XYZ file of C-alpha atoms in Angstrom:
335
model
C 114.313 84.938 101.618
C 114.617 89.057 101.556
C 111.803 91.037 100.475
C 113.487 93.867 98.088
C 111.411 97.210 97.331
C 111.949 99.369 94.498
C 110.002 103.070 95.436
C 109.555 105.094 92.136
C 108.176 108.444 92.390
C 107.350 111.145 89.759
C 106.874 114.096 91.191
C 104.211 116.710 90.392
C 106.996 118.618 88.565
C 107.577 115.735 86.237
C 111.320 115.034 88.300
C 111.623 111.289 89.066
C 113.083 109.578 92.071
C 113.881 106.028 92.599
C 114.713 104.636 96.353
C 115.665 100.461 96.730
C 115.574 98.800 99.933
C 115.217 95.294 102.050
C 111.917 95.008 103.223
C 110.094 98.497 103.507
C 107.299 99.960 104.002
C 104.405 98.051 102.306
C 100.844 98.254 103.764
C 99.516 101.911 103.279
C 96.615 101.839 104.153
C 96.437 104.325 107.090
C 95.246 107.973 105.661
C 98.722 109.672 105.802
C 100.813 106.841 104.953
C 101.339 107.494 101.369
C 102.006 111.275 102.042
C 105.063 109.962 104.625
C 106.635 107.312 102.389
C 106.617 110.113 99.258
C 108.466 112.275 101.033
C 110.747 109.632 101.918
C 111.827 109.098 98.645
C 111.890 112.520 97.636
C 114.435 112.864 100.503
C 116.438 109.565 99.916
C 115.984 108.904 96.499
C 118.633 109.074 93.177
C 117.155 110.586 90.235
C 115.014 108.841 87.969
C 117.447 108.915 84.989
C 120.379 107.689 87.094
C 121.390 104.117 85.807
C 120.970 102.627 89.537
C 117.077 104.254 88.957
C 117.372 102.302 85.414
C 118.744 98.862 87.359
C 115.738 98.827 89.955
C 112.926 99.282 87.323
C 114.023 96.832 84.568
C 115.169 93.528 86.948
C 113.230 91.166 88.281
C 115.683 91.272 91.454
C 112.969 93.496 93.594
C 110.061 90.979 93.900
C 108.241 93.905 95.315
C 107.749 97.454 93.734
C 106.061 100.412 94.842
C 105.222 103.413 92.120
C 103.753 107.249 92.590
C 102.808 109.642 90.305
C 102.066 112.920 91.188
C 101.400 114.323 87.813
C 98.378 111.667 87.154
C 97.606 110.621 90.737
C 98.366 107.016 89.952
C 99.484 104.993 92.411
C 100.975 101.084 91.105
C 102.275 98.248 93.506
C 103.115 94.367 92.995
C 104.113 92.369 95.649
C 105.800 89.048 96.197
C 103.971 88.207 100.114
C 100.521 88.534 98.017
C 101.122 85.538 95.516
C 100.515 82.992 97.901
C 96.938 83.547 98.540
C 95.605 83.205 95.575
C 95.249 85.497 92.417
C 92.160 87.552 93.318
C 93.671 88.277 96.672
C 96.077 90.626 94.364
C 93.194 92.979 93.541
C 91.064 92.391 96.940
C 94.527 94.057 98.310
C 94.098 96.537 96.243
C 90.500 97.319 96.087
C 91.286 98.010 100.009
C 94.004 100.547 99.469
C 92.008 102.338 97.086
C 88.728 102.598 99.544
C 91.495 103.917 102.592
C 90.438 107.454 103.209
C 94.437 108.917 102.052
C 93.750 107.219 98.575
C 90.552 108.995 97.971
C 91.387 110.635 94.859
C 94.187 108.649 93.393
C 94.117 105.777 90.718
C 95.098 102.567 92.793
C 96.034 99.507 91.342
C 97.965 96.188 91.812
C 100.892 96.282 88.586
C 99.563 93.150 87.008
C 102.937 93.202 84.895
C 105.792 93.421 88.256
C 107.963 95.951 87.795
C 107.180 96.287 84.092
C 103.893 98.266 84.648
C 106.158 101.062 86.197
C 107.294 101.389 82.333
C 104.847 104.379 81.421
C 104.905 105.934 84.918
C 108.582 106.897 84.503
C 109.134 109.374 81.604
C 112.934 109.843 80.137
C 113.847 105.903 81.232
C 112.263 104.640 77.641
C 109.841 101.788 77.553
C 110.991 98.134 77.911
C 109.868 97.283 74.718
C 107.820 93.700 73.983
C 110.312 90.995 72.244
C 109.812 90.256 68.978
C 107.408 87.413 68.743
C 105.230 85.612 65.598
C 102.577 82.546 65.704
C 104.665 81.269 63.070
C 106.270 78.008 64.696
C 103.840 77.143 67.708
C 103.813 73.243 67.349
C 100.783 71.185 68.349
C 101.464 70.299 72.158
C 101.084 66.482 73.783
C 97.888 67.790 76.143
C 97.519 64.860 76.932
C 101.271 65.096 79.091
C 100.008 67.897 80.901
C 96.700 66.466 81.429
C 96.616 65.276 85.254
C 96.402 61.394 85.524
C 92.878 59.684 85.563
C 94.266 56.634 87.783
C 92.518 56.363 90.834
C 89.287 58.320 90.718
C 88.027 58.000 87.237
C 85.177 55.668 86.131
C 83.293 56.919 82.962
C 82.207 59.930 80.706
C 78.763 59.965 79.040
C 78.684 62.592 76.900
C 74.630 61.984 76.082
C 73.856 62.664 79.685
C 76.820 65.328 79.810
C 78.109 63.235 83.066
C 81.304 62.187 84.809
C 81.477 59.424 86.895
C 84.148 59.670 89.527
C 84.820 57.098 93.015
C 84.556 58.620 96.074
C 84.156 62.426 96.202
C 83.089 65.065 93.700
C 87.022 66.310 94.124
C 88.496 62.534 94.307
C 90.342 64.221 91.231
C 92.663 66.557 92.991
C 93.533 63.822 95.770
C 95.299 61.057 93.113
C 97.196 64.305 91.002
C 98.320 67.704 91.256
C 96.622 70.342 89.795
C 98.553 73.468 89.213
C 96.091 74.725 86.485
C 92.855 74.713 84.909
C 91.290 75.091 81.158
C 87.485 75.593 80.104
C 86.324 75.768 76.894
C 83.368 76.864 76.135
C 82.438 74.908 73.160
C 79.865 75.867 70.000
C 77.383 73.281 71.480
C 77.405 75.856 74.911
C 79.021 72.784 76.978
C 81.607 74.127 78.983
C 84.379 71.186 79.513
C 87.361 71.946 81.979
C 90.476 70.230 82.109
C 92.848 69.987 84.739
C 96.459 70.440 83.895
C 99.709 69.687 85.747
C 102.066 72.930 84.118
C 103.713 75.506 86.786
C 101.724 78.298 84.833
C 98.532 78.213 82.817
C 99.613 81.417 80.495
C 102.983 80.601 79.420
C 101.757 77.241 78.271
C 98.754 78.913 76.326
C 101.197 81.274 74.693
C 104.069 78.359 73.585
C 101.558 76.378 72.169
C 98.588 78.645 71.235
C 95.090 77.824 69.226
C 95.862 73.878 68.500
C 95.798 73.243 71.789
C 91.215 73.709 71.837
C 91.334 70.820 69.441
C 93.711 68.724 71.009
C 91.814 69.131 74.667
C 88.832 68.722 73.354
C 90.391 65.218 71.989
C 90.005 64.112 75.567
C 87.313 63.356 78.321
C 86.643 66.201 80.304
C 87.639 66.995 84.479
C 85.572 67.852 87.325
C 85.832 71.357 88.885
C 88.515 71.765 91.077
C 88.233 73.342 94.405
C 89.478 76.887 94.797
C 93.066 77.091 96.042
C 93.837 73.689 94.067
C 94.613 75.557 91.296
C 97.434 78.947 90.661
C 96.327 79.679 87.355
C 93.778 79.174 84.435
C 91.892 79.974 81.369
C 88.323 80.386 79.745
C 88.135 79.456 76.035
C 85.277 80.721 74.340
C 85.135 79.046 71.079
C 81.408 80.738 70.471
C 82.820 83.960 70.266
C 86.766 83.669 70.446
C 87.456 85.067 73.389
C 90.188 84.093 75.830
C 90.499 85.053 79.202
C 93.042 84.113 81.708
C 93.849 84.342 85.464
C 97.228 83.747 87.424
C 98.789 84.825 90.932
C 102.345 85.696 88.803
C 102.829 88.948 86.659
C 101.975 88.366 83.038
C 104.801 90.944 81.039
C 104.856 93.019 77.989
C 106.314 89.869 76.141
C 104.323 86.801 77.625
C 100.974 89.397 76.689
C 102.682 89.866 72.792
C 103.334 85.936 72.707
C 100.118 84.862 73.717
C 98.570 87.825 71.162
C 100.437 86.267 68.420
C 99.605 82.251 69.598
C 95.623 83.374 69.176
C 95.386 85.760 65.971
C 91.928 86.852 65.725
C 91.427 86.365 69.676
C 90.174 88.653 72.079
C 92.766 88.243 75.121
C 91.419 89.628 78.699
C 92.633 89.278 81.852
C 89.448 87.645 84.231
C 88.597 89.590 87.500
C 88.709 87.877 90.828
C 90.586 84.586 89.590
C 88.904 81.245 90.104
C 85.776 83.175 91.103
C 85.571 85.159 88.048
C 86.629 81.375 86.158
C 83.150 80.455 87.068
C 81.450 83.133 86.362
C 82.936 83.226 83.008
C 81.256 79.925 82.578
C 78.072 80.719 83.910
C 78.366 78.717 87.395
C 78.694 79.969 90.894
C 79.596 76.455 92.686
C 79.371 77.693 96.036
C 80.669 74.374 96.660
C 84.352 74.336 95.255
C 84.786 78.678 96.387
C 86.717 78.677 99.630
C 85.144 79.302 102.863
C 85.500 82.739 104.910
C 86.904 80.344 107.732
C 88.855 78.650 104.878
C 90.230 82.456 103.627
C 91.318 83.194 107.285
C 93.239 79.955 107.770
C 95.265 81.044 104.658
C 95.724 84.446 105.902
C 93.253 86.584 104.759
C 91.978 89.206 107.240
C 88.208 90.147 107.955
C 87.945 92.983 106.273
C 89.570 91.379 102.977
C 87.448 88.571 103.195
C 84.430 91.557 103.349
C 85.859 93.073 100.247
C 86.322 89.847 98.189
C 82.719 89.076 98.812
C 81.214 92.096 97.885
C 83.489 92.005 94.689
C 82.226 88.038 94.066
C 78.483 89.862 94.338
C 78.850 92.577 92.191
C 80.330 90.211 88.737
C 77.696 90.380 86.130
C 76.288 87.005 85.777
C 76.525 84.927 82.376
C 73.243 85.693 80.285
C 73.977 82.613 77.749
C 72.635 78.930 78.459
C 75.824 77.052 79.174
C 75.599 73.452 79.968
C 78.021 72.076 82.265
C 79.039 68.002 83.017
C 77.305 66.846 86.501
C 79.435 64.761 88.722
C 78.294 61.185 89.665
C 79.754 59.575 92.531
C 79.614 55.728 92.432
C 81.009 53.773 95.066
C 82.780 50.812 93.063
C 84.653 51.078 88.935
């Protein structure tokens, strides 16, 4: 499969200038690198109010996207090649861009959105504007369908001594089902329960069925933690003081962010930093255990200085001042 680039540029005399094109120039990271590709566009590019300009902003076709302003010294990007690695390798990407000595004084960031951040960086285009959306309708879902199946590896939950009893392995979860997402809530007893859920994205799923779905998880016995890379996507639910905060390796539009407003009135909705990481940190664990390796991260791609970066980031995350309680894990060797 192609890797398409859309280039926007507005330039520091508020002209725009839109260039499309298979494959491109991606990694600019070296100091002049920026300074070469704007000038590219500002030599090959249509205007910014030509309807071809229009076409490459607004699809979905160009699974990559690459945005300058001049005016603001912003500098956007989103990139299909990064999705693969995990969602906090997104803004690890990023975070290395921005420290590159030609990005000194610019605002670098990874569009969190696609090609729908580039909406307010391209003046005289009009904004794509959010679909019209209400929490009016959002039926209870069957969690329990999306739940991952207990066959295999589960033996018991005690919730008196807040412990699951598993065969095999801490992780014997993840080897009888796939996980493609995960849930805690944080409940109003502090005990964080997480749930392991087989749905191709954690944040469309929260948005379709919105607030019912606390009760109906909390319904059922909770998971184990799964080990980084398991799972693309998942949530924190903070019951204590109704706060949700999600993480995912796909781009989160306008109109999934007005859908999920509207599935949890009341809710403050944030986006978690460094994915699964900052997942555990929302809870108040660091679970060396279940984080990926550095030898891990290079298997999967990720360079040395990356893997630097990412670990420096994990470092620096303010650390949970509440007393959570989480489940402990006990392996027994026969149901």
């Amino acid at each position: 499969m192609s890797c398409h680039t859309a280039y926007f540029l507005r330039d520091g005399d508020g002209s725009c200038w839109t260039v499309t094109a298979k494959w491109g120039t991606w990694d600019l990271v070296g100091e002049s690198d920026g300074d070469a590709l704007i000038e590219w566009i500002r030599l090959a590019g249509v205007p910014g109010n030509d309807g071809s300009a229009r076409e490459a902003l607004d699809t979905g076709y160009f699974c990559r996207g690459v945005a300058f302003d001049l005016v603001t010294r912003r500098h956007r990007f989103y990139g299909c090649g990064l999705w693969s690695r995990g969602a906090n390798y997104h803004e690890v990407f990023a975070k290395r861009r921005a420290m590159a000595r030609g990005w000194a004084d610019w605002d670098v960031g990874y569009a969190w959105g696609g090609h729908e951040d580039f909406v307010d960086m391209r003046p005289g285009l009009g904004p794509v504007e959010p679909a019209a959306t209400s929490a009016e309708g959002n039926a209870p879902s069957p969690a329990a369908a999306r739940l991952t199946s207990r066959e295999g590896w589960f033996v018991d939950w005690d919730p008196a001594r807040l412990q699951i009893s598993v065969l095999y392995h801490e992780t014997s979860a993840e080897w009888f089902a796939l996980t493609d997402a995960m849930v805690s809530i944080i409940g109003t007893d502090r005990v964080v329960r997480d749930f392991q859920l087989h749905v191709d994205d954690a944040i469309p799923w929260l948005a379709e069925y919105g607030e019912p779905l606390t009760t109906e998880l909390l319904a059922h016995d909770p998971y184990p933690l799964p080990e980084e890379g398991v799972a693309g996507s998942g949530a924190v639910i903070d019951l204590l003081s109704r706060r949700l905060q999600y993480w995912t390796a796909e781009a989160v539009t306008s109109q999934l962010r007005a859908r999920l407003a509207a599935a949890w009135p009341g809710w403050r909705i944030e986006r978690l930093p460094l994915g699964f990481i900052g997942h555990l940190a929302g809870t108040g664990r660091s679970d060396a255990e279940v984080i990926s390796t550095d030898a891990e991260l290079r298997d999967s791609g990720w360079d040395d200085e990356l893997i630097g970066i990412r670990n420096a980031e994990r470092r620096a995350l303010p650390a949970e001042t509440r007393k959570l309680r989480s489940p402990s894990v006990r392996v027994v060797e026969d149901a």
